[in-house]
Each structure stands twice: as C-alpha cells, then as structure tokens.
C-alpha cells in the first residue's frame, strides 16, 4: 500500500524508516500538514498518515475520497481532529494508535508537577547566572497531598500509580470507573468533590463535547485556593481565558500544560524568529508559575518506535483484510 505521510518531522522519518525495514511499505514523506490546501498531495496514494494537528474534516475527507484514499492512519491516540461521521459516509477507514506509551505521558505529567513545585525552571536559569539565592524557590512536600485524576484510562492509571508512590491520597473521576484504579488506592468521587478536595488536579480524559472546557470559571470556583492544574491531554479541556483569570487572582497556584486550545498554529514548529500573534498564549507564558511544553509528553524513543510499529501493522492488516483492530469506531459502541 502506498502511504502519503503528512506533517513529517525528522524524528518521524527516522522512526518510520527504521521500523519499515520489516514491513517494506512505500512511504512518501511530505512536510506539509494535511488540510484543504494540501489534500491533492495524496493523489495516487491509498492511505494517508497524519498527526494530532492535521485537519481531517468533512471537506478534506471528501477530497481524499475523490482521489481514491481509503485509509487515514492517525499516528496518535486522540481522534478529535477527525470528522468520523463523514469518514463513515465516505467509506474511509480511520485507524489510530490506541496506546504507544502511557508511561511516557504519565511521566511527563509528573515532570511538570515536580518542576512547577520546586521551580526547577527558575532555579536552572539562576544557577547559570551564578545566582545561588534560593529565595522564591520554596516548594512543598507532595507526600500527604490529595491528587485528583480526571480520566482513569491507560495514562490516568499510570499517574495514579506514581502519585500513590509519592504517598498522595488519590481521588478519581471517570464515567467508567476502573477497578484497577481502586486496587491502586484511588477513590472515585464526583467531579465537584474532586475539584473541591484536590491539591493537584491532572486531566487524562479525551476531548469530547462533554469534556470541552471541563476546567472553566465555574469549575475553578469550586477548587482550593492555590490549586495545581496539569493538562497533558487536549488543550480544549481547559478554558484558557478562565485559567488566566484564575492565575491573576491567585486561585490557581501552578499551571502545567503540554497542550493548548489553539496549539495548531504554534506547536511542533520553530517560530523563534517570528512575532507571537496569539495574545492569550503570550499572556500565559508571562506567569512565573506556569510551565508550558509543546505537546511533547508522548515524545520518548519507546513511544516513537511503538507508534511506527502499530501504524505500519494496522496499514498491513487493512491491506490484507479490509478491516483493522485499531479502527476508530465511527458510531459509539452500543
Ligand atoms: P484512554 O482511552 O485509555 O482513557 C481515557 C479515559 O477517560 C477513559 O477511562 C474514559 O472513560 C475517560 N473519560 C472519557 N470522558 C471523560 C470525562 N468527560 N470525564 C472523565 N473521564 C472521562 O486514554 P489514554 O490513553 O489514557 O489517554 C488520555 C488522553 O491523553 C487522550 O485522550 C489524549 O487526549 C491524551 N494524550 C496526550 C498525549 C500527549 O503527548 N500530550 C499523548 C497521548 C494521549
């Protein structure tokens, strides 16, 4: 099967070329993102491979269908950027990588928690300037605090495991409680109790119409003063303007983000010689108690290898049987 690989970065190419030695697929690595202007680049290919910020809306899918594309392979877990109804109508199969390294994202989540608490980002620059004052770097013991985990799937479970290791009480919220989380010592509560009782709140649920702006002004008002909020899932789980107000009022004590609502225009590109056009993002990065990373939680050697292997496996499976275990269901399972 011929694959048009959109939005290629050097690291994608390296990992896919290495793993493809065992598969022998024909892959055309393309730099542009998939969107309405670039769809024509998929002419002559039966499959396209895309990432989190490529556009797979109705118009793009219609164009892909016209030029003979039958498969869209997402090299990520989330599929909120795909119009699943349009894909179903057009007979295009969508596959994803349901799990490539839940450890990678969980460990990055905890990296943000620790760095924000102990102000590692500020200490690093001070020491490089021979400023050895520790004034202003005061942290707190994580041991004994209450961590609230929203979404207890593969990643959330790993975060629970680590936070229990620190000696935290863990509260969890998920419409589908997971006995494994309870076995790890987490206690399921409703969202309001999680918000009002947690010192650290970490989001590990997908972006859906129900979870959009899960953290908004109303949610923030329920939280403890000085709460730490971490989002390594999807940007739009958090209402960015509401958290900026929360930071200005001191309601939020610490904010760690690996994802951002409007990240599509920013992340994964070197924009260091450009003027920042996103005023909301610019404001976010002025706070000393905010740490933003550019959607890198997944980015470990292990995860890249697993992404390439699972994606090429799915494409081969689809080619052989016309279906695939990792296909995203177009309709919710009944
Ligand atoms: P998963 O599918 O294993 O678990 C998600 C859990 O969220 C499920 O238990 C589900 O029942 C729960 N959930 C669904 N709606 C909810 C709601 N409204 N409130 C609370 N819980 C809800 O997914 P996994 O692998 O743990 O990934 C979680 C999220 O992490 C993904 O949806 C994705 O957005 C994000 N992610 C981010 C990465 C990064 O590099 N920053 C990389 C990979 C995933």
CSV table of C-alpha atoms and ligand atoms in Angstrom, one decimal:
chain,number,residue,atom,x,y,z
A,1,UNK,CA,0.0,0.0,0.0
A,2,UNK,CA,1.3,3.5,-0.9
A,3,UNK,CA,1.2,5.9,2.1
A,4,UNK,CA,1.3,9.7,1.9
A,5,UNK,CA,2.9,10.7,5.2
A,6,UNK,CA,1.8,14.3,6.1
A,7,UNK,CA,3.4,16.7,8.5
A,8,UNK,CA,6.8,14.8,8.6
A,9,UNK,CA,9.4,15.8,11.1
A,10,UNK,CA,13.0,14.4,11.0
A,11,UNK,CA,12.2,12.2,14.1
A,12,UNK,CA,9.1,10.7,12.4
A,13,UNK,CA,11.0,9.9,9.3
A,14,UNK,CA,13.8,8.2,11.4
A,15,UNK,CA,11.5,6.0,13.4
A,16,UNK,CA,9.2,5.0,10.5
A,17,UNK,CA,12.2,4.3,8.2
A,18,UNK,CA,13.8,2.1,10.8
A,19,UNK,CA,10.6,0.1,11.6
A,20,UNK,CA,9.5,0.0,7.9
A,21,UNK,CA,12.6,-2.2,7.1
A,22,UNK,CA,10.5,-5.1,8.4
A,23,UNK,CA,7.3,-4.0,6.5
A,24,UNK,CA,8.5,-2.7,3.2
A,25,UNK,CA,5.7,-0.2,2.7
A,26,UNK,CA,6.0,2.6,0.2
A,27,UNK,CA,6.0,5.8,2.2
A,28,UNK,CA,6.2,9.3,0.7
A,29,UNK,CA,7.3,11.6,3.5
A,30,UNK,CA,5.7,15.1,3.0
A,31,UNK,CA,6.4,18.1,5.1
A,32,UNK,CA,3.1,20.0,4.7
A,33,UNK,CA,0.2,19.4,7.1
A,34,UNK,CA,-2.9,17.8,5.8
A,35,UNK,CA,-5.6,20.4,5.3
A,36,UNK,CA,-7.9,21.6,2.5
A,37,UNK,CA,-5.0,23.2,0.6
A,38,UNK,CA,-2.7,20.2,0.7
A,39,UNK,CA,-5.1,17.3,0.1
A,40,UNK,CA,-4.1,17.0,-3.5
A,41,UNK,CA,-0.7,15.8,-2.5
A,42,UNK,CA,-2.3,12.5,-1.6
A,43,UNK,CA,-3.2,11.8,-5.3
A,44,UNK,CA,-2.1,8.3,-6.2
A,45,UNK,CA,-1.9,7.1,-2.6
A,46,UNK,CA,-4.4,4.7,-0.9
A,47,UNK,CA,-3.5,5.7,2.6
A,48,UNK,CA,-2.5,8.9,4.4
A,49,UNK,CA,-0.8,9.1,7.7
A,50,UNK,CA,-1.4,12.2,9.9
A,51,UNK,CA,-0.8,13.5,13.4
A,52,UNK,CA,-2.7,15.5,16.1
A,53,UNK,CA,-3.0,18.9,14.4
A,54,UNK,CA,-3.6,17.8,10.8
A,55,UNK,CA,-7.1,18.6,9.6
A,56,UNK,CA,-9.3,15.6,8.8
A,57,UNK,CA,-12.7,17.4,8.5
A,58,UNK,CA,-15.5,16.7,6.1
A,59,UNK,CA,-14.1,18.8,3.2
A,60,UNK,CA,-10.7,17.1,3.5
A,61,UNK,CA,-12.2,13.6,3.7
A,62,UNK,CA,-14.4,14.3,0.6
A,63,UNK,CA,-11.4,15.4,-1.4
A,64,UNK,CA,-9.4,12.3,-0.2
A,65,UNK,CA,-12.3,10.0,-1.1
A,66,UNK,CA,-12.4,11.5,-4.6
A,67,UNK,CA,-8.7,10.8,-5.2
A,68,UNK,CA,-9.0,7.2,-4.0
A,69,UNK,CA,-7.8,7.3,-0.4
A,70,UNK,CA,-9.4,4.5,1.6
A,71,UNK,CA,-7.5,4.7,4.9
A,72,UNK,CA,-6.4,7.5,7.3
A,73,UNK,CA,-3.9,6.3,9.8
A,74,UNK,CA,-3.5,8.6,12.8
A,75,UNK,CA,-0.1,8.3,14.4
A,76,UNK,CA,-1.6,9.3,17.7
A,77,UNK,CA,-4.2,8.1,20.2
A,78,UNK,CA,-6.7,11.0,20.1
A,79,UNK,CA,-9.0,11.4,17.1
A,80,UNK,CA,-10.8,14.6,18.0
A,81,UNK,CA,-9.5,16.2,14.7
A,82,UNK,CA,-11.4,13.7,12.6
A,83,UNK,CA,-15.0,14.0,11.3
A,84,UNK,CA,-15.9,10.4,12.0
A,85,UNK,CA,-19.4,10.7,10.5
A,86,UNK,CA,-18.1,12.0,7.2
A,87,UNK,CA,-15.5,9.2,7.2
A,88,UNK,CA,-18.2,6.6,7.7
A,89,UNK,CA,-20.4,8.1,4.9
A,90,UNK,CA,-17.5,8.1,2.5
A,91,UNK,CA,-16.3,4.6,3.4
A,92,UNK,CA,-12.9,5.8,4.6
A,93,UNK,CA,-11.4,3.8,7.5
A,94,UNK,CA,-9.7,5.7,10.3
A,95,UNK,CA,-7.1,3.9,12.4
A,96,UNK,CA,-5.2,5.2,15.4
A,97,UNK,CA,-2.5,4.1,17.8
A,98,UNK,CA,-4.6,3.4,21.0
A,99,UNK,CA,-1.6,3.0,23.2
A,100,UNK,CA,2.0,3.6,22.5
A,101,UNK,CA,3.4,4.5,25.8
A,102,UNK,CA,1.1,5.5,28.6
A,103,UNK,CA,4.3,5.7,30.7
A,104,UNK,CA,5.7,8.5,28.5
A,105,UNK,CA,2.7,10.8,29.1
A,106,UNK,CA,2.3,9.9,32.8
A,107,UNK,CA,6.0,10.5,33.4
A,108,UNK,CA,5.8,13.9,31.7
A,109,UNK,CA,2.8,14.8,33.7
A,110,UNK,CA,4.8,14.2,36.9
A,111,UNK,CA,7.8,16.1,35.4
A,112,UNK,CA,5.5,19.1,35.2
A,113,UNK,CA,4.2,18.6,38.7
A,114,UNK,CA,7.7,18.4,40.2
A,115,UNK,CA,9.2,21.2,38.1
A,116,UNK,CA,6.4,23.6,39.0
A,117,UNK,CA,6.5,22.7,42.7
A,118,UNK,CA,10.3,23.0,43.1
A,119,UNK,CA,10.6,25.8,40.5
A,120,UNK,CA,13.2,23.9,38.6
A,121,UNK,CA,12.8,26.2,35.5
A,122,UNK,CA,13.7,29.2,37.6
A,123,UNK,CA,16.5,27.5,39.6
A,124,UNK,CA,18.1,26.4,36.3
A,125,UNK,CA,18.4,29.9,34.9
A,126,UNK,CA,19.5,31.4,38.3
A,127,UNK,CA,22.4,29.0,38.7
A,128,UNK,CA,23.6,29.6,35.2
A,129,UNK,CA,23.9,33.3,36.1
A,130,UNK,CA,25.8,32.4,39.3
A,131,UNK,CA,22.7,33.4,41.3
A,132,UNK,CA,22.7,30.9,44.1
A,133,UNK,CA,19.9,32.5,46.2
A,134,UNK,CA,17.1,30.2,47.0
A,135,UNK,CA,14.7,32.9,48.0
A,136,UNK,CA,11.5,32.5,45.9
A,137,UNK,CA,12.1,28.8,45.2
A,138,UNK,CA,10.1,27.5,48.1
A,139,UNK,CA,8.2,24.3,47.3
A,140,UNK,CA,6.0,21.9,49.3
A,141,UNK,CA,6.0,18.2,50.1
A,142,UNK,CA,3.9,16.2,47.7
A,143,UNK,CA,3.7,13.4,50.2
A,144,UNK,CA,0.3,13.5,52.0
A,145,UNK,CA,-1.4,15.8,49.5
A,146,UNK,CA,-4.6,14.9,47.6
A,147,UNK,CA,-4.2,14.4,43.8
A,148,UNK,CA,-7.4,14.4,41.6
A,149,UNK,CA,-7.2,12.4,38.4
A,150,UNK,CA,-9.8,13.1,35.8
A,151,UNK,CA,-9.9,10.1,33.4
A,152,UNK,CA,-8.6,6.8,34.6
A,153,UNK,CA,-7.7,5.0,31.4
A,154,UNK,CA,-4.2,3.9,30.4
A,155,UNK,CA,-2.4,7.2,31.2
A,156,UNK,CA,-4.5,8.2,34.2
A,157,UNK,CA,-3.8,4.8,35.8
A,158,UNK,CA,-0.1,5.3,35.5
A,159,UNK,CA,-0.3,8.8,37.0
A,160,UNK,CA,-2.3,7.3,39.9
A,161,UNK,CA,0.4,4.7,40.4
A,162,UNK,CA,3.1,7.3,40.6
A,163,UNK,CA,1.2,9.7,42.8
A,164,UNK,CA,0.4,6.8,45.2
A,165,UNK,CA,4.2,6.2,45.2
A,166,UNK,CA,4.7,9.7,46.5
A,167,UNK,CA,2.3,9.0,49.3
A,168,UNK,CA,-0.7,11.0,48.0
A,169,UNK,CA,-4.3,10.4,48.6
A,170,UNK,CA,-5.8,9.9,45.1
A,171,UNK,CA,-9.3,10.9,44.1
A,172,UNK,CA,-10.5,9.8,40.6
A,173,UNK,CA,-13.4,10.7,38.3
A,174,UNK,CA,-14.4,8.8,35.2
A,175,UNK,CA,-17.8,7.9,33.8
A,176,UNK,CA,-16.5,4.3,33.6
A,177,UNK,CA,-14.7,3.6,36.9
A,178,UNK,CA,-11.8,1.2,36.6
A,179,UNK,CA,-11.3,-1.4,39.3
A,180,UNK,CA,-7.5,-1.2,38.7
A,181,UNK,CA,-7.6,2.4,39.9
A,182,UNK,CA,-9.4,1.3,43.0
A,183,UNK,CA,-6.9,-1.5,43.5
A,184,UNK,CA,-4.1,1.1,43.4
A,185,UNK,CA,-5.9,3.0,46.2
A,186,UNK,CA,-7.8,5.7,44.3
A,187,UNK,CA,-11.2,6.6,45.4
A,188,UNK,CA,-13.9,7.5,42.8
A,189,UNK,CA,-15.8,10.7,43.6
A,190,UNK,CA,-18.0,13.0,41.5
A,191,UNK,CA,-16.3,15.9,39.6
A,192,UNK,CA,-17.3,18.5,42.2
A,193,UNK,CA,-15.8,16.6,45.1
A,194,UNK,CA,-12.6,16.0,43.1
A,195,UNK,CA,-12.4,19.7,42.2
A,196,UNK,CA,-13.1,20.9,45.8
A,197,UNK,CA,-10.8,18.4,47.6
A,198,UNK,CA,-7.7,18.1,45.4
A,199,UNK,CA,-4.4,20.0,45.8
A,200,UNK,CA,-3.2,18.8,42.4
A,201,UNK,CA,-5.7,18.2,39.5
A,202,UNK,CA,-4.5,16.3,36.4
A,203,UNK,CA,-6.5,15.7,33.3
A,204,UNK,CA,-6.3,12.4,31.4
A,205,UNK,CA,-9.6,12.2,29.5
A,206,UNK,CA,-10.3,12.6,25.8
A,207,UNK,CA,-11.7,15.8,24.3
A,208,UNK,CA,-15.4,15.3,23.6
A,209,UNK,CA,-18.4,17.6,23.6
A,210,UNK,CA,-18.9,16.6,27.3
A,211,UNK,CA,-15.3,17.3,28.3
A,212,UNK,CA,-14.9,20.6,26.3
A,213,UNK,CA,-13.8,23.3,28.8
A,214,UNK,CA,-14.1,20.9,31.7
A,215,UNK,CA,-11.9,23.5,33.6
A,216,UNK,CA,-13.9,26.7,33.3
A,217,UNK,CA,-14.7,29.6,35.7
A,218,UNK,CA,-17.4,27.6,37.4
A,219,UNK,CA,-15.0,24.6,38.0
A,220,UNK,CA,-12.3,26.9,39.2
A,221,UNK,CA,-14.6,28.5,41.8
A,222,UNK,CA,-15.0,25.1,43.3
A,223,UNK,CA,-11.3,24.5,43.7
A,224,UNK,CA,-8.9,25.1,46.6
A,225,UNK,CA,-7.0,28.4,46.6
A,226,UNK,CA,-3.5,27.8,45.1
A,227,UNK,CA,-4.5,24.6,43.3
A,228,UNK,CA,-2.1,23.0,40.9
A,229,UNK,CA,-3.7,22.1,37.5
A,230,UNK,CA,-2.0,19.9,34.9
A,231,UNK,CA,-3.3,19.2,31.4
A,232,UNK,CA,-1.3,16.8,29.2
A,233,UNK,CA,-4.5,15.6,27.4
A,234,UNK,CA,-6.1,18.0,24.9
A,235,UNK,CA,-6.0,21.8,25.0
A,236,UNK,CA,-9.7,22.5,24.9
A,237,UNK,CA,-10.3,20.6,28.1
A,238,UNK,CA,-9.3,23.9,29.7
A,239,UNK,CA,-10.8,27.3,29.1
A,240,UNK,CA,-7.6,29.3,28.7
A,241,UNK,CA,-9.1,32.7,29.4
A,242,UNK,CA,-10.7,31.4,32.6
A,243,UNK,CA,-7.4,30.0,33.8
A,244,UNK,CA,-5.6,33.2,33.0
A,245,UNK,CA,-8.1,35.0,35.3
A,246,UNK,CA,-7.6,32.3,37.9
A,247,UNK,CA,-3.9,32.8,37.8
A,248,UNK,CA,-4.2,36.6,38.1
A,249,UNK,CA,-6.5,36.2,41.2
A,250,UNK,CA,-4.1,33.6,42.7
A,251,UNK,CA,-6.9,30.9,42.6
A,252,UNK,CA,-4.5,28.8,40.6
A,253,UNK,CA,-1.1,28.4,42.2
A,254,UNK,CA,0.5,26.4,39.5
A,255,UNK,CA,-0.4,25.5,35.9
A,256,UNK,CA,1.3,22.9,33.8
A,257,UNK,CA,0.3,22.5,30.2
A,258,UNK,CA,1.5,20.2,27.4
A,259,UNK,CA,-1.4,21.1,25.2
A,260,UNK,CA,-3.2,24.3,24.4
A,261,UNK,CA,-6.5,25.1,22.8
A,262,UNK,CA,-5.1,26.9,19.8
A,263,UNK,CA,-1.8,24.9,19.6
A,264,UNK,CA,-2.5,24.0,15.9
A,265,UNK,CA,-1.0,27.4,14.9
A,266,UNK,CA,2.0,27.1,17.2
A,267,UNK,CA,3.2,23.7,18.3
A,268,UNK,CA,5.7,21.5,16.5
A,269,UNK,CA,7.2,24.5,14.6
A,270,UNK,CA,10.3,26.7,15.3
A,271,UNK,CA,8.7,30.1,15.5
A,272,UNK,CA,11.6,31.7,17.5
A,273,UNK,CA,12.2,34.4,14.9
A,274,UNK,CA,8.5,35.3,14.4
A,275,UNK,CA,6.3,37.7,16.4
A,276,UNK,CA,3.9,35.8,18.6
A,277,UNK,CA,0.4,36.5,17.2
A,278,UNK,CA,-1.6,34.7,19.9
A,279,UNK,CA,-2.1,37.2,22.7
A,280,UNK,CA,-3.7,34.6,25.0
A,281,UNK,CA,-0.7,32.3,24.7
A,282,UNK,CA,1.6,35.2,25.1
A,283,UNK,CA,-0.1,36.1,28.4
A,284,UNK,CA,0.1,32.6,29.6
A,285,UNK,CA,3.9,32.4,29.3
A,286,UNK,CA,4.3,35.6,31.4
A,287,UNK,CA,3.3,33.9,34.6
A,288,UNK,CA,6.2,32.6,36.7
A,289,UNK,CA,4.0,29.7,38.0
A,290,UNK,CA,3.0,28.5,34.5
A,291,UNK,CA,5.0,25.9,32.6
A,292,UNK,CA,4.1,25.1,29.0
A,293,UNK,CA,5.7,22.3,26.9
A,294,UNK,CA,4.8,22.0,23.3
A,295,UNK,CA,2.9,18.7,23.1
A,296,UNK,CA,6.0,16.6,23.9
A,297,UNK,CA,4.5,14.3,26.6
A,298,UNK,CA,4.4,11.4,24.2
A,299,UNK,CA,7.9,12.1,22.9
A,300,UNK,CA,10.1,9.2,24.0
A,301,UNK,CA,12.2,6.8,21.9
A,302,UNK,CA,10.0,4.0,23.1
A,303,UNK,CA,6.8,5.7,22.1
A,304,UNK,CA,8.1,6.7,18.6
A,305,UNK,CA,9.1,3.1,17.9
A,306,UNK,CA,5.7,1.8,19.1
A,307,UNK,CA,3.8,4.4,17.0
A,308,UNK,CA,5.7,3.4,13.9
A,309,UNK,CA,5.2,-0.3,14.5
A,310,UNK,CA,1.5,-0.1,15.4
A,311,UNK,CA,0.7,2.2,12.4
A,312,UNK,CA,2.5,0.0,9.9
A,313,UNK,CA,0.9,-3.1,11.4
A,314,UNK,CA,-2.6,-1.5,11.1
A,315,UNK,CA,-2.0,-0.5,7.5
A,316,UNK,CA,-0.8,-4.0,6.6
A,317,UNK,CA,-3.8,-5.5,8.3
A,318,UNK,CA,-6.1,-3.2,6.5
A,319,UNK,CA,-4.5,-4.1,3.2
A,320,UNK,CA,-4.9,-7.8,3.8
A,321,UNK,CA,-8.4,-7.9,5.2
A,322,UNK,CA,-10.0,-4.5,4.6
A,323,UNK,CA,-10.5,-4.0,8.3
A,324,UNK,CA,-8.3,-3.3,11.3
A,325,UNK,CA,-8.3,-3.9,15.0
A,326,UNK,CA,-7.2,-0.3,15.7
A,327,UNK,CA,-10.0,1.2,13.6
A,328,UNK,CA,-11.8,4.0,15.3
A,329,UNK,CA,-15.5,3.1,15.6
A,330,UNK,CA,-17.5,5.7,13.6
A,331,UNK,CA,-20.5,5.2,15.8
A,332,UNK,CA,-20.3,4.9,19.6
A,333,UNK,CA,-20.3,1.2,20.6
A,334,UNK,CA,-23.9,0.2,21.6
B,1,LIG,P1,-7.9,6.0,27.5
B,1,LIG,O1,-8.9,5.9,26.4
B,1,LIG,O2,-7.2,4.8,27.9
B,1,LIG,O3,-8.6,6.7,28.8
B,1,LIG,C1,-9.4,7.8,28.8
B,1,LIG,C2,-10.3,7.7,30.0
B,1,LIG,O4,-11.1,9.0,30.1
B,1,LIG,C3,-11.3,6.6,29.9
B,1,LIG,O5,-11.3,5.8,31.1
B,1,LIG,C4,-12.7,7.3,29.7
B,1,LIG,O6,-13.8,6.6,30.3
B,1,LIG,C5,-12.4,8.6,30.5
B,1,LIG,N1,-13.3,9.7,30.1
B,1,LIG,C6,-14.0,9.9,29.0
B,1,LIG,N2,-14.7,11.1,29.1
B,1,LIG,C7,-14.5,11.5,30.3
B,1,LIG,C8,-15.0,12.7,31.0
B,1,LIG,N3,-15.8,13.6,30.5
B,1,LIG,N4,-14.5,12.9,32.3
B,1,LIG,C9,-13.7,12.0,32.9
B,1,LIG,N5,-13.2,10.9,32.3
B,1,LIG,C10,-13.6,10.7,31.0
B,1,LIG,O7,-6.9,7.2,27.0
B,1,LIG,P2,-5.4,7.4,27.4
B,1,LIG,O8,-4.5,6.6,26.6
B,1,LIG,O9,-5.3,7.3,28.9
B,1,LIG,O10,-5.2,8.9,27.0
B,1,LIG,C11,-5.9,10.0,27.7
B,1,LIG,C12,-5.7,11.3,26.8
B,1,LIG,O11,-4.4,11.7,26.8
B,1,LIG,C13,-6.1,11.1,25.3
B,1,LIG,O12,-7.5,11.2,25.1
B,1,LIG,C14,-5.3,12.1,24.7
B,1,LIG,O13,-6.1,13.3,24.5
B,1,LIG,C15,-4.2,12.4,25.6
B,1,LIG,N6,-2.8,12.1,25.1
B,1,LIG,C16,-1.9,13.1,25.1
B,1,LIG,C17,-0.6,12.9,24.6
B,1,LIG,C18,0.5,13.9,24.7
B,1,LIG,O14,1.6,13.8,24.1
B,1,LIG,N7,0.3,15.0,25.4
B,1,LIG,C19,-0.3,11.6,24.1
B,1,LIG,C20,-1.3,10.6,24.2
B,1,LIG,C21,-2.5,10.9,24.6
